[in-house]
Amino acid sequence: MGGTFDPIHHGHLVAASEAASTLGLDEVIFVPTGQPWHKKPVSSAEHRYLMTVIATAANPQFTVSRIDIDRPGTTYTIDTLRDLASQYPDADLVFISGADAIAQILAWKEIDKVWSLAEFIAVSRPGHKLELPEAPEGTISVLEVPALSISSTNIRSRAEEGKPIWYLVPDGVVQYIAKHQLYRGGN
Ligand code: ATP
Ligand code: MG
């Protein structure tokens, strides 16, 4: 599951957990993006990586990969999938993505090659209509997940305004954000 994770929130975690259970996945690897091609993260890659580690630490099925944040330059999914495929040569890779992100998929670099590297799961997301891009037969499947109307953008504004973010993100992430004064400007 790729994402900016700026910060990671319960919407991401519920989607990952539901995908793991429904599809019978062995593991969910959270892959924080290095430099996304479509937006500039507010927090450093290291902060986003550590918040993702904190949020997933208690779940034995969840791990976090540094492959995208350690690769220099813009992050492209084709590189993420190729690197994961060489790290896990025997695995069947499944790319978990929300309704909004799946719609952008066609703009990805080397999209023709991306389809052969993984199966794509589009999870439902409140406030986003699920529009599936044109893809080869059987490459994208849709998965209904329990609806959580949470976004990182909303959490960042709440933190900036001094509003509570408890229960929207894991407790450790609330504490990490407070400790490092993230989303308060100047980070
Ligand atoms: P931002 O508001 O900064 O864009 P975000 O909440 O959309 O953050 P991302 O890191 O952009 O989070 O998302 C990573 C992946 O998780 C994307 O595929 C996105 O569609 C999915 N996702 C994010 N929030 C939810 C949610 N509440 N329910 C289901 N999927 C989600
Ligand atoms: Mg987003």
Coordinates of N, CA, C and O in Angstrom, one line a residue, residues 31-167:
V31 N 4.3 1.5 2.0 CA 5.5 2.1 1.3 C 5.3 3.6 1.2 O 4.7 4.1 0.3
P32 N 5.8 4.4 2.2 CA 5.7 5.8 2.1 C 6.5 6.3 0.9 O 7.6 5.9 0.6
T33 N 5.8 7.2 0.2 CA 6.4 7.8 -1.1 C 7.6 8.7 -0.8 O 7.6 9.4 0.3
G34 N 8.6 8.6 -1.6 CA 9.7 9.5 -1.5 C 9.3 10.9 -1.9 O 8.6 11.6 -1.1
Q35 N 9.5 11.3 -3.1 CA 9.0 12.6 -3.7 C 7.9 12.2 -4.6 O 8.2 11.8 -5.7
P36 N 6.6 12.4 -4.3 CA 5.5 12.1 -5.2 C 5.6 13.0 -6.4 O 6.1 14.1 -6.3
W37 N 5.2 12.5 -7.6 CA 5.2 13.3 -8.8 C 4.0 14.3 -8.8 O 4.1 15.3 -9.5
H38 N 3.0 14.0 -8.0 CA 1.8 14.8 -8.1 C 1.6 15.8 -6.9 O 0.7 16.6 -7.0
K39 N 2.4 15.7 -5.8 CA 2.2 16.7 -4.8 C 3.4 16.8 -3.9 O 4.3 15.9 -4.0
K40 N 3.6 17.8 -3.1 CA 4.7 18.0 -2.3 C 4.3 17.7 -0.9 O 3.5 18.4 -0.3
P41 N 4.9 16.7 -0.2 CA 4.6 16.4 1.2 C 4.9 17.6 2.1 O 5.9 18.3 1.8
V42 N 4.2 17.8 3.1 CA 4.5 18.8 4.1 C 5.6 18.4 5.0 O 6.5 19.1 5.3
S43 N 5.6 17.1 5.4 CA 6.6 16.6 6.4 C 7.7 15.9 5.6 O 7.5 15.3 4.5
S44 N 8.9 15.8 6.3 CA 10.0 15.1 5.6 C 9.7 13.6 5.5 O 8.8 13.0 6.2
A45 N 10.4 12.9 4.6 CA 10.2 11.5 4.4 C 10.5 10.7 5.7 O 9.8 9.8 6.0
E46 N 11.4 11.2 6.4 CA 11.8 10.5 7.7 C 10.6 10.5 8.7 O 10.3 9.6 9.3
H47 N 10.0 11.7 8.8 CA 8.8 11.8 9.7 C 7.7 10.9 9.3 O 7.1 10.2 10.0
R48 N 7.4 11.0 8.0 CA 6.3 10.2 7.4 C 6.6 8.7 7.6 O 5.7 7.9 7.9
Y49 N 7.9 8.3 7.4 CA 8.3 6.9 7.6 C 8.1 6.5 9.0 O 7.4 5.4 9.3
L50 N 8.5 7.3 10.0 CA 8.5 6.9 11.4 C 7.0 6.9 11.9 O 6.7 6.0 12.6
M51 N 6.2 7.8 11.4 CA 4.8 7.8 11.8 C 4.1 6.5 11.3 O 3.3 5.9 12.0
T52 N 4.5 6.0 10.1 CA 4.0 4.8 9.5 C 4.4 3.6 10.3 O 3.6 2.7 10.6
V53 N 5.7 3.6 10.8 CA 6.2 2.5 11.6 C 5.4 2.5 12.9 O 4.9 1.4 13.4
I54 N 5.2 3.6 13.6 CA 4.5 3.7 14.8 C 3.1 3.2 14.7 O 2.6 2.4 15.5
A55 N 2.4 3.6 13.6 CA 1.0 3.2 13.4 C 0.8 1.7 13.1 O -0.3 1.2 13.4
T56 N 1.8 1.1 12.6 CA 1.7 -0.3 12.2 C 2.4 -1.3 13.1 O 2.2 -2.5 12.9
A57 N 3.1 -0.8 14.1 CA 4.0 -1.6 14.9 C 3.3 -2.8 15.5 O 3.9 -3.9 15.6
A58 N 2.1 -2.6 16.0 CA 1.5 -3.6 16.8 C 0.9 -4.8 15.9 O 0.5 -5.8 16.5
N59 N 0.8 -4.6 14.6 CA 0.1 -5.6 13.8 C 1.2 -6.5 13.1 O 2.0 -6.0 12.3
P60 N 1.2 -7.8 13.5 CA 2.2 -8.6 12.9 C 2.2 -8.8 11.4 O 3.1 -9.2 10.8
Q61 N 1.0 -8.5 10.8 CA 0.9 -8.6 9.3 C 1.4 -7.3 8.6 O 1.5 -7.3 7.4
F62 N 1.6 -6.3 9.3 CA 1.9 -5.0 8.7 C 3.4 -4.7 8.8 O 4.0 -4.9 9.9
T63 N 4.0 -4.3 7.7 CA 5.4 -3.9 7.8 C 5.5 -2.6 7.0 O 4.6 -2.2 6.3
V64 N 6.7 -1.9 7.1 CA 6.9 -0.6 6.4 C 8.2 -0.8 5.6 O 9.2 -1.3 6.1
S65 N 8.2 -0.3 4.4 CA 9.4 -0.4 3.5 C 9.9 1.0 3.2 O 9.2 1.9 3.0
R66 N 11.2 1.1 3.2 CA 11.9 2.3 2.9 C 12.3 2.5 1.5 O 12.9 3.5 1.1
I67 N 11.9 1.5 0.6 CA 12.4 1.5 -0.8 C 12.1 2.8 -1.5 O 13.0 3.3 -2.2
D68 N 11.0 3.4 -1.3 CA 10.7 4.7 -2.0 C 11.4 5.9 -1.4 O 11.8 6.8 -2.2
I69 N 11.5 5.9 -0.1 CA 12.1 7.1 0.5 C 13.6 7.0 0.3 O 14.3 8.1 0.3
D70 N 14.2 5.9 0.2 CA 15.7 5.8 0.0 C 16.1 5.9 -1.5 O 17.3 6.0 -1.8
R71 N 15.2 5.8 -2.4 CA 15.5 5.9 -3.9 C 15.5 7.4 -4.2 O 14.5 8.1 -4.0
P72 N 16.6 7.9 -4.7 CA 16.7 9.3 -5.0 C 15.7 9.7 -6.2 O 15.3 8.8 -7.0
G73 N 15.3 10.9 -6.2 CA 14.4 11.4 -7.2 C 12.9 11.2 -7.0 O 12.5 10.7 -5.9
T74 N 12.1 11.5 -8.0 CA 10.7 11.3 -7.9 C 10.3 9.9 -7.8 O 11.0 9.0 -8.4
T75 N 9.3 9.6 -7.0 CA 8.8 8.2 -6.9 C 7.8 7.8 -8.0 O 6.8 8.6 -8.2
Y76 N 8.1 6.8 -8.7 CA 7.2 6.2 -9.7 C 6.8 4.8 -9.3 O 7.7 4.0 -8.9
T77 N 5.5 4.5 -9.4 CA 5.1 3.2 -9.0 C 5.8 2.0 -9.7 O 6.0 1.0 -9.1
I78 N 6.1 2.3 -11.0 CA 6.8 1.2 -11.7 C 8.1 0.8 -11.0 O 8.4 -0.4 -10.9
D79 N 8.8 1.8 -10.4 CA 10.1 1.5 -9.7 C 9.8 0.8 -8.4 O 10.5 -0.2 -8.0
T80 N 8.7 1.2 -7.7 CA 8.3 0.6 -6.4 C 8.0 -0.9 -6.7 O 8.5 -1.8 -6.0
L81 N 7.2 -1.2 -7.7 CA 6.8 -2.6 -8.0 C 8.0 -3.4 -8.4 O 8.1 -4.6 -8.0
R82 N 8.9 -2.8 -9.2 CA 10.0 -3.6 -9.7 C 10.9 -3.9 -8.5 O 11.4 -5.1 -8.4
D83 N 11.2 -3.0 -7.6 CA 12.0 -3.2 -6.4 C 11.4 -4.2 -5.5 O 12.1 -5.1 -5.0
L84 N 10.1 -4.1 -5.3 CA 9.4 -5.1 -4.4 C 9.5 -6.5 -5.1 O 9.7 -7.5 -4.4
A85 N 9.3 -6.6 -6.4 CA 9.3 -7.9 -7.1 C 10.7 -8.5 -6.9 O 10.8 -9.7 -6.8
S86 N 11.8 -7.7 -6.9 CA 13.1 -8.3 -6.8 C 13.4 -8.7 -5.3 O 14.1 -9.6 -5.0
Q87 N 12.8 -7.9 -4.4 CA 12.9 -8.3 -3.0 C 12.1 -9.5 -2.6 O 12.5 -10.2 -1.6
Y88 N 11.0 -9.7 -3.2 CA 10.0 -10.8 -2.9 C 9.8 -11.6 -4.2 O 8.7 -11.5 -4.8
P89 N 10.8 -12.3 -4.7 CA 10.7 -12.9 -6.0 C 9.5 -13.9 -6.1 O 9.0 -14.1 -7.2
D90 N 9.1 -14.5 -5.0 CA 8.1 -15.6 -5.1 C 6.7 -15.0 -4.8 O 5.7 -15.8 -4.8
A91 N 6.6 -13.7 -4.5 CA 5.3 -13.2 -4.1 C 4.4 -12.8 -5.2 O 4.9 -12.4 -6.3
D92 N 3.1 -12.9 -5.0 CA 2.1 -12.3 -5.9 C 1.8 -11.0 -5.3 O 1.2 -10.9 -4.3
L93 N 2.2 -9.9 -6.0 CA 2.0 -8.6 -5.4 C 0.6 -8.0 -5.7 O 0.1 -8.2 -6.8
V94 N 0.1 -7.4 -4.7 CA -1.2 -6.7 -4.8 C -1.1 -5.3 -4.4 O -0.5 -5.0 -3.3
F95 N -1.5 -4.4 -5.3 CA -1.3 -2.9 -5.0 C -2.6 -2.4 -4.5 O -3.6 -2.4 -5.2
I96 N -2.7 -1.9 -3.2 CA -3.9 -1.5 -2.6 C -4.0 0.1 -2.7 O -3.0 0.8 -2.4
S97 N -5.1 0.5 -3.3 CA -5.2 1.9 -3.5 C -6.6 2.4 -3.3 O -7.6 1.7 -3.5
G98 N -6.8 3.7 -2.9 CA -8.1 4.2 -2.7 C -8.8 4.7 -4.0 O -8.1 4.8 -5.0
A99 N -10.1 4.9 -3.9 CA -10.9 5.3 -5.1 C -10.3 6.5 -5.8 O -10.3 6.5 -7.1
D100 N -9.8 7.5 -5.1 CA -9.2 8.7 -5.8 C -7.9 8.4 -6.5 O -7.7 8.8 -7.6
A101 N -7.1 7.6 -5.8 CA -5.8 7.3 -6.4 C -5.9 6.4 -7.6 O -5.1 6.5 -8.6
I102 N -6.8 5.4 -7.6 CA -6.9 4.5 -8.7 C -7.3 5.3 -10.0 O -6.9 4.9 -11.1
A103 N -8.1 6.3 -9.8 CA -8.5 7.1 -11.0 C -7.3 7.8 -11.7 O -7.3 8.0 -12.9
Q104 N -6.2 8.0 -11.0 CA -5.0 8.7 -11.5 C -4.1 7.7 -12.2 O -3.1 8.1 -12.8
I105 N -4.4 6.5 -12.1 CA -3.4 5.4 -12.4 C -2.8 5.5 -13.8 O -1.7 5.3 -14.1
L106 N -3.7 6.0 -14.8 CA -3.3 6.0 -16.2 C -2.2 7.0 -16.4 O -1.5 6.9 -17.4
A107 N -2.1 7.9 -15.5 CA -1.0 9.0 -15.7 C 0.3 8.4 -15.3 O 1.3 9.2 -15.4
W108 N 0.4 7.2 -14.7 CA 1.6 6.7 -14.2 C 2.6 6.4 -15.3 O 2.3 6.1 -16.5
K109 N 3.9 6.6 -14.9 CA 5.0 6.2 -15.9 C 5.0 4.8 -16.2 O 4.8 3.9 -15.4
E110 N 5.2 4.5 -17.5 CA 5.3 3.1 -18.0 C 4.1 2.2 -17.6 O 4.2 1.1 -17.2
I111 N 2.9 2.8 -17.7 CA 1.7 2.2 -17.2 C 1.5 0.8 -17.9 O 1.0 -0.2 -17.3
D112 N 1.9 0.6 -19.2 CA 1.7 -0.6 -19.9 C 2.4 -1.8 -19.2 O 2.0 -2.9 -19.1
K113 N 3.6 -1.4 -18.6 CA 4.4 -2.5 -17.9 C 3.9 -2.7 -16.5 O 4.1 -3.8 -15.9
V114 N 3.3 -1.7 -15.9 CA 2.8 -1.8 -14.5 C 1.8 -2.9 -14.3 O 1.9 -3.6 -13.3
W115 N 0.9 -3.1 -15.3 CA -0.2 -4.1 -15.1 C 0.4 -5.5 -14.9 O -0.3 -6.3 -14.2
S116 N 1.5 -5.8 -15.5 CA 2.0 -7.2 -15.3 C 2.7 -7.4 -14.0 O 3.0 -8.5 -13.6
L117 N 3.0 -6.3 -13.2 CA 3.8 -6.5 -12.0 C 2.9 -6.7 -10.8 O 3.4 -7.2 -9.8
A118 N 1.6 -6.4 -10.8 CA 0.8 -6.6 -9.6 C -0.7 -6.6 -10.1 O -1.0 -6.3 -11.2
E119 N -1.5 -7.1 -9.1 CA -2.9 -7.0 -9.2 C -3.3 -5.7 -8.5 O -2.7 -5.4 -7.5
F120 N -4.3 -5.0 -8.9 CA -4.7 -3.7 -8.3 C -6.0 -3.8 -7.6 O -7.0 -4.3 -8.2
I121 N -6.1 -3.3 -6.4 CA -7.3 -3.3 -5.6 C -7.7 -1.9 -5.3 O -6.9 -1.1 -4.8
A122 N -8.9 -1.5 -5.8 CA -9.4 -0.2 -5.6 C -10.4 -0.3 -4.4 O -11.4 -0.9 -4.5
V123 N -10.0 0.4 -3.3 CA -10.9 0.4 -2.1 C -11.8 1.6 -2.1 O -11.4 2.7 -2.6
S124 N -13.0 1.4 -1.6 CA -14.0 2.5 -1.5 C -13.5 3.6 -0.6 O -12.8 3.3 0.4
R125 N -13.8 4.8 -0.8 CA -13.4 5.9 0.0 C -14.5 7.0 0.1 O -14.9 7.4 -1.0
P126 N -15.0 7.3 1.3 CA -16.1 8.3 1.3 C -15.8 9.6 0.6 O -14.6 10.1 0.8
G127 N -16.7 10.1 -0.1 CA -16.5 11.4 -0.8 C -15.8 11.3 -2.1 O -15.6 12.3 -2.8
H128 N -15.4 10.0 -2.5 CA -14.8 9.8 -3.8 C -15.5 8.8 -4.6 O -15.7 7.7 -4.1
K129 N -15.9 9.2 -5.8 CA -16.6 8.2 -6.7 C -15.6 7.3 -7.3 O -14.5 7.7 -7.7
L130 N -15.9 6.0 -7.3 CA -14.9 5.1 -7.8 C -15.0 5.0 -9.3 O -16.0 4.5 -9.9
E131 N -14.0 5.6 -10.0 CA -14.0 5.6 -11.4 C -12.8 4.8 -11.9 O -11.6 5.2 -11.7
L132 N -13.1 3.6 -12.4 CA -12.0 2.7 -12.8 C -11.4 3.1 -14.1 O -12.1 3.3 -15.0
P133 N -10.0 3.2 -14.2 CA -9.4 3.5 -15.4 C -9.4 2.3 -16.4 O -9.7 1.1 -15.9
E134 N -9.2 2.5 -17.7 CA -9.2 1.4 -18.6 C -7.9 0.6 -18.3 O -6.8 1.1 -18.2
A135 N -8.2 -0.7 -18.1 CA -7.1 -1.6 -17.7 C -7.3 -3.0 -18.3 O -8.5 -3.3 -18.6
P136 N -6.2 -3.7 -18.6 CA -6.4 -5.1 -19.1 C -7.4 -5.9 -18.2 O -7.3 -5.7 -17.0
E137 N -8.2 -6.7 -18.8 CA -9.2 -7.6 -18.1 C -8.6 -8.2 -16.8 O -7.5 -8.8 -16.9
G138 N -9.3 -8.1 -15.7 CA -8.8 -8.8 -14.5 C -7.7 -8.1 -13.7 O -7.3 -8.7 -12.7
T139 N -7.2 -7.0 -14.1 CA -6.1 -6.4 -13.4 C -6.6 -5.5 -12.2 O -5.9 -5.4 -11.2
I140 N -7.8 -4.9 -12.3 CA -8.3 -4.1 -11.1 C -9.5 -4.7 -10.5 O -10.5 -5.0 -11.3
S141 N -9.5 -4.9 -9.2 CA -10.8 -5.3 -8.5 C -11.2 -4.3 -7.5 O -10.3 -3.6 -7.0
V142 N -12.4 -4.3 -7.2 CA -13.0 -3.3 -6.3 C -13.3 -3.9 -5.0 O -13.7 -5.1 -4.9
L143 N -13.0 -3.2 -3.9 CA -13.2 -3.8 -2.5 C -13.9 -2.7 -1.7 O -13.4 -1.6 -1.5
E144 N -15.1 -3.1 -1.1 CA -15.8 -2.2 -0.2 C -15.1 -2.3 1.1 O -15.0 -3.4 1.7
V145 N -14.7 -1.2 1.7 CA -14.1 -1.2 3.1 C -15.0 -0.4 4.0 O -15.7 0.5 3.5
P146 N -15.0 -0.7 5.3 CA -15.8 0.2 6.2 C -15.4 1.6 6.0 O -14.2 2.0 6.0
A147 N -16.4 2.5 5.8 CA -16.2 3.8 5.4 C -15.6 4.7 6.6 O -16.2 4.8 7.6
L148 N -14.5 5.3 6.4 CA -13.9 6.3 7.3 C -13.6 7.5 6.5 O -12.8 7.6 5.7
S149 N -14.4 8.6 6.9 CA -14.2 9.8 6.1 C -13.1 10.7 6.7 O -13.3 11.7 7.3
I150 N -11.9 10.1 6.6 CA -10.7 10.8 7.1 C -9.7 11.0 6.0 O -9.5 10.1 5.2
S151 N -9.1 12.2 6.0 CA -8.0 12.4 5.0 C -6.8 13.0 5.8 O -7.0 13.7 6.8
S152 N -5.6 12.8 5.2 CA -4.4 13.5 5.8 C -4.5 15.0 5.7 O -4.1 15.7 6.7
T153 N -5.1 15.5 4.6 CA -5.3 16.9 4.5 C -6.1 17.5 5.6 O -5.7 18.5 6.2
N154 N -7.2 16.8 5.9 CA -8.0 17.3 7.0 C -7.3 17.2 8.4 O -7.4 18.1 9.2
I155 N -6.5 16.2 8.6 CA -5.8 16.1 9.8 C -4.7 17.2 10.0 O -4.6 17.8 11.0
R156 N -4.1 17.5 8.8 CA -3.1 18.6 8.9 C -3.7 19.9 9.2 O -3.2 20.7 10.0
S157 N -4.9 20.2 8.6 CA -5.6 21.4 9.0 C -6.0 21.5 10.4 O -5.9 22.5 11.1
R158 N -6.5 20.3 10.9 CA -7.0 20.3 12.3 C -5.8 20.6 13.2 O -5.9 21.3 14.2
A159 N -4.6 19.9 12.9 CA -3.4 20.1 13.8 C -3.0 21.6 13.7 O -2.7 22.2 14.7
E160 N -3.1 22.2 12.5 CA -2.7 23.6 12.4 C -3.6 24.5 13.2 O -3.1 25.5 13.8
E161 N -4.9 24.1 13.2 CA -5.8 25.0 14.0 C -5.9 24.6 15.4 O -6.7 25.2 16.2
G162 N -5.1 23.7 15.9 CA -5.1 23.3 17.3 C -6.3 22.4 17.7 O -6.6 22.3 18.8
K163 N -7.0 21.9 16.7 CA -8.2 21.0 17.0 C -7.7 19.6 17.3 O -6.6 19.2 16.8
P164 N -8.4 18.8 18.0 CA -8.0 17.5 18.4 C -7.9 16.5 17.1 O -8.7 16.7 16.2
I165 N -6.9 15.7 17.2 CA -6.8 14.7 16.1 C -6.8 13.3 16.7 O -6.6 12.3 16.0
W166 N -7.1 13.2 18.0 CA -7.2 11.9 18.7 C -8.3 11.1 18.0 O -9.3 11.7 17.6
Y167 N -8.1 9.8 17.9 CA -9.0 8.8 17.3 C -9.2 8.9 15.8 O -9.8 8.0 15.2

